[in-house]
Amino acid sequence: MSETFYGSDFAALQSFDPDIADVLVGELDRLRGGLQLIASENFSSPEVLTALGSTLSNKYAEGYPGRRYYGGCAEVDKAEELAIERCKTLFDAEHANVQAHSGASANQAVYGAFMQPGDTLLAMSLPHGGHLTHGTRMSFSGKWFNAVHYGVDKDSEDIDYDEVERLAKEHKPKVICAGGSAIPRLIDFEFFRRVADEVGAIFWVDAAHFIGLVAGKAIPSPVPYADVVTFTTHKVLRGPRSGALVCKEEHKTALDRAIFPMMQGGPQMHTIAAKAVNFKECATPEYAAYARQVIDNAKVLAEALGEKGIRPTTGGTDTHLSLHDLQPVLVTGVDAEARCDAAGITLNKNAIPFDPQKPNIASGIRVGTPCVTTQGMGADEMRTVADLIARAITEGDADPEHPVSREIRAQVSDLVARFPAYPR
Ligand SMILES: *Cc1c(COP(=O)(O)O)cnc(C)c1O
């Protein structure tokens, strides 16, 4: 070891633990070799990965900068202060807490700060695009709180705003949540704010999916409207796998205490340093151009799939993802996912609103453009991607050795070779 050692030493890992070194190599090959269309994934930068693989992982720093329970925190305090300041500036927020270990942990803090067990939450239902942590029965949020769910309108397939208002007036929730994992359209934050004010509720936006588009100023921000905005940092935002939240000054103490000591122990200082790097990246013109391209690509991909009979719900998208109904082509979500997988295309099956299938079968797929955009692909490539997906779904097979799987995989290979993830 020398002063040039900051954490990552792949050669040392390879010699000590070749099994795990092989996994790292295999995963990088997988990322580079196929098309990554999972809407919640991205390729974070070597700079972010370097901070993640650093000795900051060793430090215990329970508490907040300047108020720690352990000594030796001067250096990690600088990292957290930078992360907080950059986050506040990026989102024009009154307060930021960057310690959440994940999106789910940030959401826990909202419950911890504003709700008691048995209190009522109003949020979007999971099968219509919400999230597990928004009061589903399997989650602590549904076990400990009384969750009431709104869905989408049958015709528009977008949020049923009339239902939101009706349920809010009927149930008088403590907290109203907007946001989810499969919402292709922009959300009317002003509407939610008005309804929350009318019934005296806290307005929480779970921006896990789309915060990266807000950071790039490519879509309107929820920050001026919401009491608190929670988010993940690894989806469109392209940072480390983690979470964070921003809030109004008046909620600062409640939310800081809810993150620590109520929900979490020691913060992951290596991840917080990586979040600081990511927030700095987000403030660049290159990032803003990326965010706009993510949306342009998603629109082209959604439309091109629609032309192949793979119908986008809501008729398209305003964001980085689209949801597609496979019923017109008579394929289930689970079969489509397996056929695409065999063809070198990674995407996920997804329930569509009013899905007649069980969630583990599903009638739809969800596709997102963060990864392919980070790779540098544009509209022309999205048309090619749509052709490849459509062929895999309608003519392909779950067997990777099937001739159609092989043929599409070769075309995928040619395409990604021109836009390598993590170029050498
Ligand atoms: C991804 C996601 C989360 C959870 O994030 P994790 O980091 O996986 O815990 C929470 N809410 C929404 C809406 C999400 O899409």
Short mmCIF file of C-alpha atoms and ligand atoms in Angstrom, two decimals:
data_model
loop_
_atom_site.label_atom_id
_atom_site.label_comp_id
_atom_site.label_asym_id
_atom_site.label_seq_id
_atom_site.Cartn_x
_atom_site.Cartn_y
_atom_site.Cartn_z
CA MET A 1 0.00 0.00 0.00
CA SER A 2 1.16 3.53 -0.77
CA GLU A 3 -0.31 7.02 -0.54
CA THR A 4 -1.86 6.32 -3.93
CA PHE A 5 -4.15 3.72 -2.31
CA TYR A 6 -7.66 5.09 -1.82
CA GLY A 7 -9.67 1.88 -1.59
CA SER A 8 -10.10 -0.06 -4.84
CA ASP A 9 -7.43 -2.63 -5.66
CA PHE A 10 -8.86 -5.10 -8.15
CA ALA A 11 -5.60 -7.02 -8.59
CA ALA A 12 -5.48 -7.69 -4.83
CA LEU A 13 -9.08 -8.90 -4.82
CA GLN A 14 -8.42 -11.14 -7.80
CA SER A 15 -5.52 -12.80 -6.08
CA PHE A 16 -7.25 -13.20 -2.69
CA ASP A 17 -10.82 -14.00 -3.80
CA PRO A 18 -11.00 -15.01 -7.47
CA ASP A 19 -14.61 -16.21 -7.01
CA ILE A 20 -15.89 -12.74 -6.14
CA ALA A 21 -13.50 -11.09 -8.64
CA ASP A 22 -15.13 -13.28 -11.32
CA VAL A 23 -18.56 -12.01 -10.29
CA LEU A 24 -17.37 -8.40 -10.74
CA VAL A 25 -16.00 -9.22 -14.19
CA GLY A 26 -19.08 -11.20 -15.17
CA GLU A 27 -21.42 -8.41 -14.12
CA LEU A 28 -19.46 -5.79 -16.07
CA ASP A 29 -19.57 -8.08 -19.13
CA ARG A 30 -23.33 -8.47 -18.65
CA LEU A 31 -23.84 -4.69 -18.42
CA ARG A 32 -21.73 -4.11 -21.50
CA GLY A 33 -23.06 -7.01 -23.54
CA GLY A 34 -26.82 -6.41 -23.43
CA LEU A 35 -29.48 -3.73 -23.59
CA GLN A 36 -30.38 -2.42 -20.13
CA LEU A 37 -33.93 -1.07 -20.14
CA ILE A 38 -34.95 -1.41 -16.50
CA ALA A 39 -36.40 2.03 -15.73
CA SER A 40 -34.91 2.18 -12.22
CA GLU A 41 -31.33 1.36 -13.25
CA ASN A 42 -28.45 3.42 -14.58
CA PHE A 43 -24.66 3.42 -14.97
CA SER A 44 -23.08 5.66 -12.34
CA SER A 45 -19.77 7.30 -13.21
CA PRO A 46 -16.27 6.00 -12.37
CA GLU A 47 -15.96 9.04 -10.06
CA VAL A 48 -19.05 7.99 -8.08
CA LEU A 49 -17.83 4.38 -7.96
CA THR A 50 -14.43 5.51 -6.73
CA ALA A 51 -15.94 7.37 -3.77
CA LEU A 52 -18.06 4.29 -3.03
CA GLY A 53 -15.04 1.99 -2.99
CA SER A 54 -13.11 4.16 -0.54
CA THR A 55 -11.91 3.97 3.07
CA LEU A 56 -14.75 6.30 4.10
CA SER A 57 -16.67 3.04 4.46
CA ASN A 58 -14.73 2.42 7.68
CA LYS A 59 -15.87 5.48 9.59
CA TYR A 60 -18.53 5.55 12.28
CA ALA A 61 -20.20 8.96 12.28
CA GLU A 62 -23.56 8.63 14.09
CA GLY A 63 -25.14 12.07 14.32
CA TYR A 64 -24.81 15.02 11.94
CA PRO A 65 -21.81 17.18 10.86
CA GLY A 66 -20.39 18.98 13.90
CA ARG A 67 -22.59 16.90 16.26
CA ARG A 68 -21.20 13.36 16.10
CA TYR A 69 -21.09 10.65 18.74
CA TYR A 70 -17.59 9.60 17.66
CA GLY A 71 -14.24 11.35 17.26
CA GLY A 72 -12.25 11.54 14.05
CA CYS A 73 -15.13 12.85 11.96
CA ALA A 74 -13.48 16.01 10.60
CA GLU A 75 -12.92 14.58 7.10
CA VAL A 76 -16.27 12.82 6.73
CA ASP A 77 -18.00 15.95 8.06
CA LYS A 78 -16.62 17.82 5.04
CA ALA A 79 -18.09 15.18 2.71
CA GLU A 80 -21.53 15.34 4.32
CA GLU A 81 -21.55 19.17 4.41
CA LEU A 82 -20.70 19.24 0.69
CA ALA A 83 -23.42 16.70 -0.06
CA ILE A 84 -26.02 18.71 1.91
CA GLU A 85 -25.09 22.06 0.37
CA ARG A 86 -24.99 20.68 -3.18
CA CYS A 87 -28.30 18.90 -2.70
CA LYS A 88 -30.00 22.06 -1.35
CA THR A 89 -28.64 24.14 -4.23
CA LEU A 90 -29.51 21.56 -6.89
CA PHE A 91 -33.15 21.36 -5.80
CA ASP A 92 -33.48 24.89 -4.40
CA ALA A 93 -34.54 23.28 -1.11
CA GLU A 94 -34.69 24.73 2.41
CA HIS A 95 -33.20 21.63 4.02
CA ALA A 96 -31.59 18.36 2.90
CA ASN A 97 -30.83 15.13 4.74
CA VAL A 98 -28.44 12.89 2.79
CA GLN A 99 -28.14 9.99 5.26
CA ALA A 100 -30.95 7.66 4.12
CA HIS A 101 -29.47 4.30 3.13
CA SER A 102 -32.05 3.84 0.37
CA GLY A 103 -35.32 5.12 -1.02
CA ALA A 104 -37.25 2.87 1.38
CA SER A 105 -35.27 4.25 4.36
CA ALA A 106 -36.03 7.83 3.33
CA ASN A 107 -39.71 6.87 3.17
CA GLN A 108 -39.55 5.32 6.65
CA ALA A 109 -38.39 8.71 7.93
CA VAL A 110 -41.56 10.33 6.58
CA TYR A 111 -43.70 7.87 8.55
CA GLY A 112 -41.46 8.33 11.59
CA ALA A 113 -41.65 12.11 11.46
CA PHE A 114 -45.35 12.62 10.76
CA MET A 115 -47.37 9.52 11.67
CA GLN A 116 -48.25 7.32 14.63
CA PRO A 117 -49.22 3.67 14.18
CA GLY A 118 -52.85 3.51 13.05
CA ASP A 119 -52.81 6.95 11.37
CA THR A 120 -54.12 7.25 7.82
CA LEU A 121 -52.02 7.59 4.67
CA LEU A 122 -53.40 8.36 1.21
CA ALA A 123 -51.15 7.10 -1.61
CA MET A 124 -51.25 5.55 -5.06
CA SER A 125 -52.03 1.84 -5.16
CA LEU A 126 -49.18 -0.50 -6.10
CA PRO A 127 -50.98 -2.21 -9.01
CA HIS A 128 -51.70 1.22 -10.51
CA GLY A 129 -48.07 2.39 -10.28
CA GLY A 130 -47.37 3.13 -6.58
CA HIS A 131 -44.68 1.50 -4.43
CA LEU A 132 -44.41 -1.25 -1.81
CA THR A 133 -43.54 1.33 0.87
CA HIS A 134 -46.76 3.28 0.22
CA GLY A 135 -48.94 1.18 2.49
CA THR A 136 -49.04 -2.25 0.85
CA ARG A 137 -49.98 -5.15 3.07
CA MET A 138 -46.53 -6.81 2.78
CA SER A 139 -44.71 -3.68 3.98
CA PHE A 140 -44.37 -2.14 7.47
CA SER A 141 -46.20 0.83 5.97
CA GLY A 142 -49.35 -1.21 5.40
CA LYS A 143 -49.03 -3.24 8.60
CA TRP A 144 -48.61 -0.26 10.95
CA PHE A 145 -50.64 2.43 9.19
CA ASN A 146 -54.12 2.68 7.75
CA ALA A 147 -53.42 3.04 4.05
CA VAL A 148 -56.09 4.30 1.66
CA HIS A 149 -55.22 4.07 -2.03
CA TYR A 150 -56.17 6.02 -5.12
CA GLY A 151 -55.58 4.69 -8.62
CA VAL A 152 -55.70 5.75 -12.23
CA ASP A 153 -58.71 6.71 -14.30
CA LYS A 154 -60.01 3.92 -16.52
CA ASP A 155 -60.00 6.02 -19.70
CA SER A 156 -56.94 8.25 -19.36
CA GLU A 157 -54.93 5.59 -17.43
CA ASP A 158 -53.41 8.59 -15.61
CA ILE A 159 -53.90 9.50 -11.91
CA ASP A 160 -57.58 9.81 -11.04
CA TYR A 161 -57.42 13.29 -9.49
CA ASP A 162 -61.13 13.31 -8.66
CA GLU A 163 -60.62 10.13 -6.64
CA VAL A 164 -57.64 11.70 -4.82
CA GLU A 165 -59.80 14.63 -3.73
CA ARG A 166 -62.78 12.47 -2.80
CA LEU A 167 -60.71 10.03 -0.69
CA ALA A 168 -58.81 12.87 0.99
CA LYS A 169 -62.06 14.54 2.09
CA GLU A 170 -63.58 11.23 3.20
CA HIS A 171 -60.59 9.84 5.16
CA LYS A 172 -58.77 13.01 6.32
CA PRO A 173 -55.29 11.42 6.01
CA LYS A 174 -52.32 12.64 8.07
CA VAL A 175 -50.12 12.35 4.98
CA ILE A 176 -50.89 12.41 1.24
CA CYS A 177 -48.29 10.85 -1.03
CA ALA A 178 -47.73 11.43 -4.74
CA GLY A 179 -45.23 9.41 -6.77
CA GLY A 180 -44.60 5.79 -7.66
CA SER A 181 -42.65 3.31 -9.72
CA ALA A 182 -44.65 3.06 -12.91
CA ILE A 183 -46.14 6.51 -13.60
CA PRO A 184 -45.23 7.62 -17.14
CA ARG A 185 -46.87 11.05 -16.90
CA LEU A 186 -46.09 14.28 -15.05
CA ILE A 187 -47.86 14.68 -11.70
CA ASP A 188 -49.94 17.78 -10.90
CA PHE A 189 -48.18 18.77 -7.66
CA GLU A 190 -50.17 22.00 -7.37
CA PHE A 191 -53.38 19.97 -7.25
CA PHE A 192 -52.07 17.68 -4.51
CA ARG A 193 -50.88 20.71 -2.49
CA ARG A 194 -54.33 22.27 -2.65
CA VAL A 195 -56.05 19.04 -1.55
CA ALA A 196 -53.53 18.52 1.28
CA ASP A 197 -54.15 22.07 2.51
CA GLU A 198 -57.92 21.59 2.35
CA VAL A 199 -57.78 18.54 4.64
CA GLY A 200 -54.79 19.62 6.76
CA ALA A 201 -52.46 16.85 5.54
CA ILE A 202 -48.71 16.74 5.04
CA PHE A 203 -47.91 16.56 1.32
CA TRP A 204 -45.14 14.04 0.61
CA VAL A 205 -43.70 13.42 -2.87
CA ASP A 206 -41.82 10.17 -3.39
CA ALA A 207 -39.69 11.27 -6.36
CA ALA A 208 -37.50 8.13 -6.38
CA HIS A 209 -38.03 7.57 -10.09
CA PHE A 210 -38.09 11.01 -11.63
CA ILE A 211 -35.86 13.15 -9.36
CA GLY A 212 -33.03 12.84 -11.91
CA LEU A 213 -35.20 14.61 -14.49
CA VAL A 214 -35.93 17.37 -11.95
CA ALA A 215 -32.19 17.70 -11.22
CA GLY A 216 -31.59 18.24 -14.95
CA LYS A 217 -34.44 20.81 -15.09
CA ALA A 218 -36.15 18.65 -17.71
CA ILE A 219 -39.50 18.45 -15.85
CA PRO A 220 -41.16 20.64 -13.16
CA SER A 221 -39.96 20.26 -9.57
CA PRO A 222 -42.16 19.09 -6.68
CA VAL A 223 -39.93 20.91 -4.16
CA PRO A 224 -41.86 24.23 -4.06
CA TYR A 225 -45.13 22.35 -3.39
CA ALA A 226 -44.27 19.46 -1.09
CA ASP A 227 -43.60 19.43 2.66
CA VAL A 228 -41.06 16.70 2.01
CA VAL A 229 -39.61 15.06 -1.12
CA THR A 230 -37.90 11.68 -0.72
CA PHE A 231 -35.87 10.08 -3.47
CA THR A 232 -33.36 7.43 -4.46
CA THR A 233 -30.01 8.55 -5.84
CA HIS A 234 -29.33 5.60 -8.18
CA LYS A 235 -32.18 5.75 -10.71
CA VAL A 236 -32.34 8.51 -13.37
CA LEU A 237 -30.16 10.65 -11.04
CA ARG A 238 -27.22 8.26 -11.74
CA GLY A 239 -25.54 8.40 -8.32
CA PRO A 240 -24.70 5.65 -5.83
CA ARG A 241 -27.35 3.14 -4.65
CA SER A 242 -28.88 5.19 -1.83
CA GLY A 243 -31.55 7.71 -0.79
CA ALA A 244 -32.02 11.27 0.42
CA LEU A 245 -34.73 13.79 1.23
CA VAL A 246 -35.34 17.52 1.01
CA CYS A 247 -37.97 19.41 3.03
CA LYS A 248 -39.31 22.72 4.27
CA GLU A 249 -37.35 24.32 7.13
CA GLU A 250 -40.25 23.73 9.55
CA HIS A 251 -39.92 19.93 9.19
CA LYS A 252 -36.13 19.79 9.41
CA THR A 253 -35.82 18.64 13.03
CA ALA A 254 -38.59 16.06 12.81
CA LEU A 255 -37.14 14.47 9.67
CA ASP A 256 -33.51 14.58 10.82
CA ARG A 257 -34.52 12.81 14.06
CA ALA A 258 -36.60 10.31 12.13
CA ILE A 259 -33.61 9.33 9.95
CA PHE A 260 -31.27 9.18 12.97
CA PRO A 261 -31.69 7.90 15.64
CA MET A 262 -35.24 6.67 14.97
CA MET A 263 -34.74 4.58 11.81
CA GLN A 264 -31.02 4.26 11.12
CA GLY A 265 -27.70 3.87 12.88
CA GLY A 266 -24.36 5.04 11.52
CA PRO A 267 -24.46 6.77 8.14
CA GLN A 268 -22.57 5.26 5.19
CA MET A 269 -19.97 7.97 4.72
CA HIS A 270 -18.53 6.47 1.52
CA THR A 271 -22.01 6.57 -0.02
CA ILE A 272 -22.59 10.13 1.23
CA ALA A 273 -19.30 11.18 -0.43
CA ALA A 274 -20.48 9.48 -3.62
CA LYS A 275 -23.80 11.37 -3.36
CA ALA A 276 -21.82 14.64 -3.12
CA VAL A 277 -19.95 13.72 -6.33
CA ASN A 278 -23.23 12.87 -8.02
CA PHE A 279 -24.88 16.18 -7.01
CA LYS A 280 -21.90 18.00 -8.50
CA GLU A 281 -22.33 16.04 -11.75
CA CYS A 282 -26.03 16.94 -11.80
CA ALA A 283 -25.23 20.67 -11.85
CA THR A 284 -23.35 20.45 -15.18
CA PRO A 285 -24.75 21.34 -18.64
CA GLU A 286 -23.86 17.80 -19.81
CA TYR A 287 -26.17 16.37 -17.17
CA ALA A 288 -29.03 18.70 -18.19
CA ALA A 289 -28.60 17.57 -21.80
CA TYR A 290 -28.62 13.93 -20.66
CA ALA A 291 -31.86 14.48 -18.68
CA ARG A 292 -33.61 15.99 -21.72
CA GLN A 293 -32.34 13.19 -23.95
CA VAL A 294 -33.64 10.55 -21.52
CA ILE A 295 -37.16 11.95 -22.07
CA ASP A 296 -36.77 12.36 -25.84
CA ASN A 297 -35.57 8.76 -26.06
CA ALA A 298 -38.44 7.48 -23.90
CA LYS A 299 -41.00 9.25 -26.11
CA VAL A 300 -39.52 7.76 -29.29
CA LEU A 301 -39.24 4.28 -27.79
CA ALA A 302 -42.83 4.36 -26.47
CA GLU A 303 -44.20 5.51 -29.81
CA ALA A 304 -42.17 3.03 -31.86
CA LEU A 305 -43.30 0.13 -29.67
CA GLY A 306 -46.88 1.37 -30.04
CA GLU A 307 -46.51 1.20 -33.83
CA LYS A 308 -45.68 -2.50 -33.39
CA GLY A 309 -48.93 -3.08 -31.49
CA ILE A 310 -47.24 -2.92 -28.07
CA ARG A 311 -49.50 -0.20 -26.73
CA PRO A 312 -48.13 2.43 -24.32
CA THR A 313 -50.57 3.05 -21.46
CA THR A 314 -51.74 6.70 -21.25
CA GLY A 315 -50.79 6.88 -24.94
CA GLY A 316 -47.11 7.61 -24.28
CA THR A 317 -44.85 9.24 -21.72
CA ASP A 318 -43.56 12.59 -20.39
CA THR A 319 -40.74 10.99 -18.42
CA HIS A 320 -38.01 8.34 -18.61
CA LEU A 321 -40.32 5.33 -18.65
CA SER A 322 -43.28 3.86 -20.42
CA LEU A 323 -45.61 1.06 -19.53
CA HIS A 324 -46.87 -1.20 -22.32
CA ASP A 325 -49.93 -3.36 -22.63
CA LEU A 326 -49.11 -6.69 -24.31
CA GLN A 327 -52.70 -7.92 -24.59
CA PRO A 328 -53.00 -6.81 -28.24
CA VAL A 329 -50.06 -9.09 -29.16
CA LEU A 330 -51.33 -11.94 -26.95
CA VAL A 331 -48.17 -12.33 -24.85
CA THR A 332 -47.99 -12.12 -21.04
CA GLY A 333 -45.53 -9.92 -19.17
CA VAL A 334 -43.67 -12.88 -17.73
CA ASP A 335 -43.20 -14.46 -21.19
CA ALA A 336 -42.14 -11.15 -22.74
CA GLU A 337 -39.54 -10.64 -20.00
CA ALA A 338 -38.12 -14.15 -20.54
CA ARG A 339 -38.03 -13.82 -24.34
CA CYS A 340 -36.29 -10.44 -24.14
CA ASP A 341 -33.84 -11.80 -21.58
CA ALA A 342 -32.91 -14.65 -23.93
CA ALA A 343 -32.34 -12.05 -26.65
CA GLY A 344 -29.96 -9.94 -24.54
CA ILE A 345 -32.57 -7.32 -23.60
CA THR A 346 -33.13 -6.72 -19.89
CA LEU A 347 -36.52 -5.24 -18.98
CA ASN A 348 -39.24 -6.12 -16.50
CA LYS A 349 -42.77 -7.44 -16.61
CA ASN A 350 -45.18 -5.01 -14.99
CA ALA A 351 -48.83 -4.94 -14.03
CA ILE A 352 -50.82 -2.49 -16.12
CA PRO A 353 -53.78 -0.60 -14.63
CA PHE A 354 -56.80 -2.93 -14.28
CA ASP A 355 -54.57 -5.89 -15.17
CA PRO A 356 -56.58 -9.11 -15.52
CA GLN A 357 -53.44 -11.20 -14.75
CA LYS A 358 -51.87 -11.90 -11.37
CA PRO A 359 -48.87 -9.65 -10.52
CA ASN A 360 -46.38 -12.52 -11.07
CA ILE A 361 -47.71 -13.02 -14.63
CA ALA A 362 -48.78 -9.44 -15.53
CA SER A 363 -50.03 -8.13 -18.88
CA GLY A 364 -47.36 -5.52 -19.39
CA ILE A 365 -43.74 -4.53 -19.51
CA ARG A 366 -42.02 -1.39 -18.24
CA VAL A 367 -39.15 0.11 -20.22
CA GLY A 368 -36.90 3.02 -19.29
CA THR A 369 -34.18 4.96 -21.07
CA PRO A 370 -31.67 6.09 -18.38
CA CYS A 371 -29.06 3.39 -19.15
CA VAL A 372 -29.19 3.60 -22.94
CA THR A 373 -29.07 7.41 -22.77
CA THR A 374 -26.03 7.31 -20.47
CA GLN A 375 -24.44 5.08 -23.13
CA GLY A 376 -25.00 7.85 -25.66
CA MET A 377 -27.88 6.42 -27.69
CA GLY A 378 -30.40 8.74 -29.34
CA ALA A 379 -33.68 8.64 -31.26
CA ASP A 380 -32.38 6.51 -34.17
CA GLU A 381 -31.14 3.84 -31.79
CA MET A 382 -34.48 3.90 -29.91
CA ARG A 383 -36.26 2.91 -33.13
CA THR A 384 -33.82 0.01 -33.51
CA VAL A 385 -34.35 -0.95 -29.86
CA ALA A 386 -38.13 -0.95 -30.40
CA ASP A 387 -37.70 -3.28 -33.41
CA LEU A 388 -35.54 -5.66 -31.38
CA ILE A 389 -37.96 -5.71 -28.41
CA ALA A 390 -40.99 -6.21 -30.62
CA ARG A 391 -39.34 -9.06 -32.51
CA ALA A 392 -38.21 -10.76 -29.29
CA ILE A 393 -41.70 -10.51 -27.81
CA THR A 394 -43.72 -11.56 -30.84
CA GLU A 395 -41.37 -14.05 -32.55
CA GLY A 396 -38.80 -14.90 -29.88
CA ASP A 397 -38.41 -17.67 -27.35
CA ALA A 398 -37.34 -17.98 -23.73
CA ASP A 399 -34.61 -20.40 -24.82
CA PRO A 400 -31.37 -18.50 -25.41
CA GLU A 401 -30.34 -21.19 -27.94
CA HIS A 402 -33.42 -20.67 -30.09
CA PRO A 403 -32.36 -19.26 -33.52
CA VAL A 404 -34.46 -16.09 -33.09
CA SER A 405 -32.92 -15.44 -29.64
CA ARG A 406 -29.44 -15.89 -31.13
CA GLU A 407 -30.17 -13.63 -34.07
CA ILE A 408 -31.57 -10.77 -31.94
CA ARG A 409 -28.72 -11.18 -29.45
CA ALA A 410 -26.22 -10.68 -32.27
CA GLN A 411 -28.01 -7.47 -33.32
CA VAL A 412 -28.05 -6.27 -29.70
CA SER A 413 -24.35 -7.00 -29.54
CA ASP A 414 -23.64 -4.89 -32.64
CA LEU A 415 -25.69 -2.00 -31.26
CA VAL A 416 -24.15 -1.91 -27.76
CA ALA A 417 -20.65 -2.29 -29.21
CA ARG A 418 -21.15 1.15 -30.78
CA PHE A 419 -22.27 2.66 -27.42
CA PRO A 420 -20.26 0.87 -24.76
CA ALA A 421 -21.20 1.18 -21.10
CA TYR A 422 -17.98 2.03 -19.25
CA PRO A 423 -15.80 2.42 -22.38
CA ARG A 424 -12.30 0.97 -21.93
C1 LIG B 1 -37.26 2.56 -6.11
C2 LIG B 1 -38.32 3.19 -5.28
C3 LIG B 1 -38.24 3.21 -3.87
C4 LIG B 1 -37.28 2.38 -3.08
O1 LIG B 1 -35.98 2.60 -3.25
P1 LIG B 1 -34.92 1.54 -2.64
O2 LIG B 1 -33.64 2.30 -2.74
O3 LIG B 1 -35.00 0.33 -3.49
O4 LIG B 1 -35.32 1.29 -1.23
C5 LIG B 1 -39.21 3.93 -3.17
N1 LIG B 1 -40.20 4.56 -3.81
C6 LIG B 1 -40.33 4.53 -5.15
C7 LIG B 1 -41.46 5.24 -5.77
C8 LIG B 1 -39.40 3.83 -5.92
O5 LIG B 1 -39.56 3.77 -7.24
#
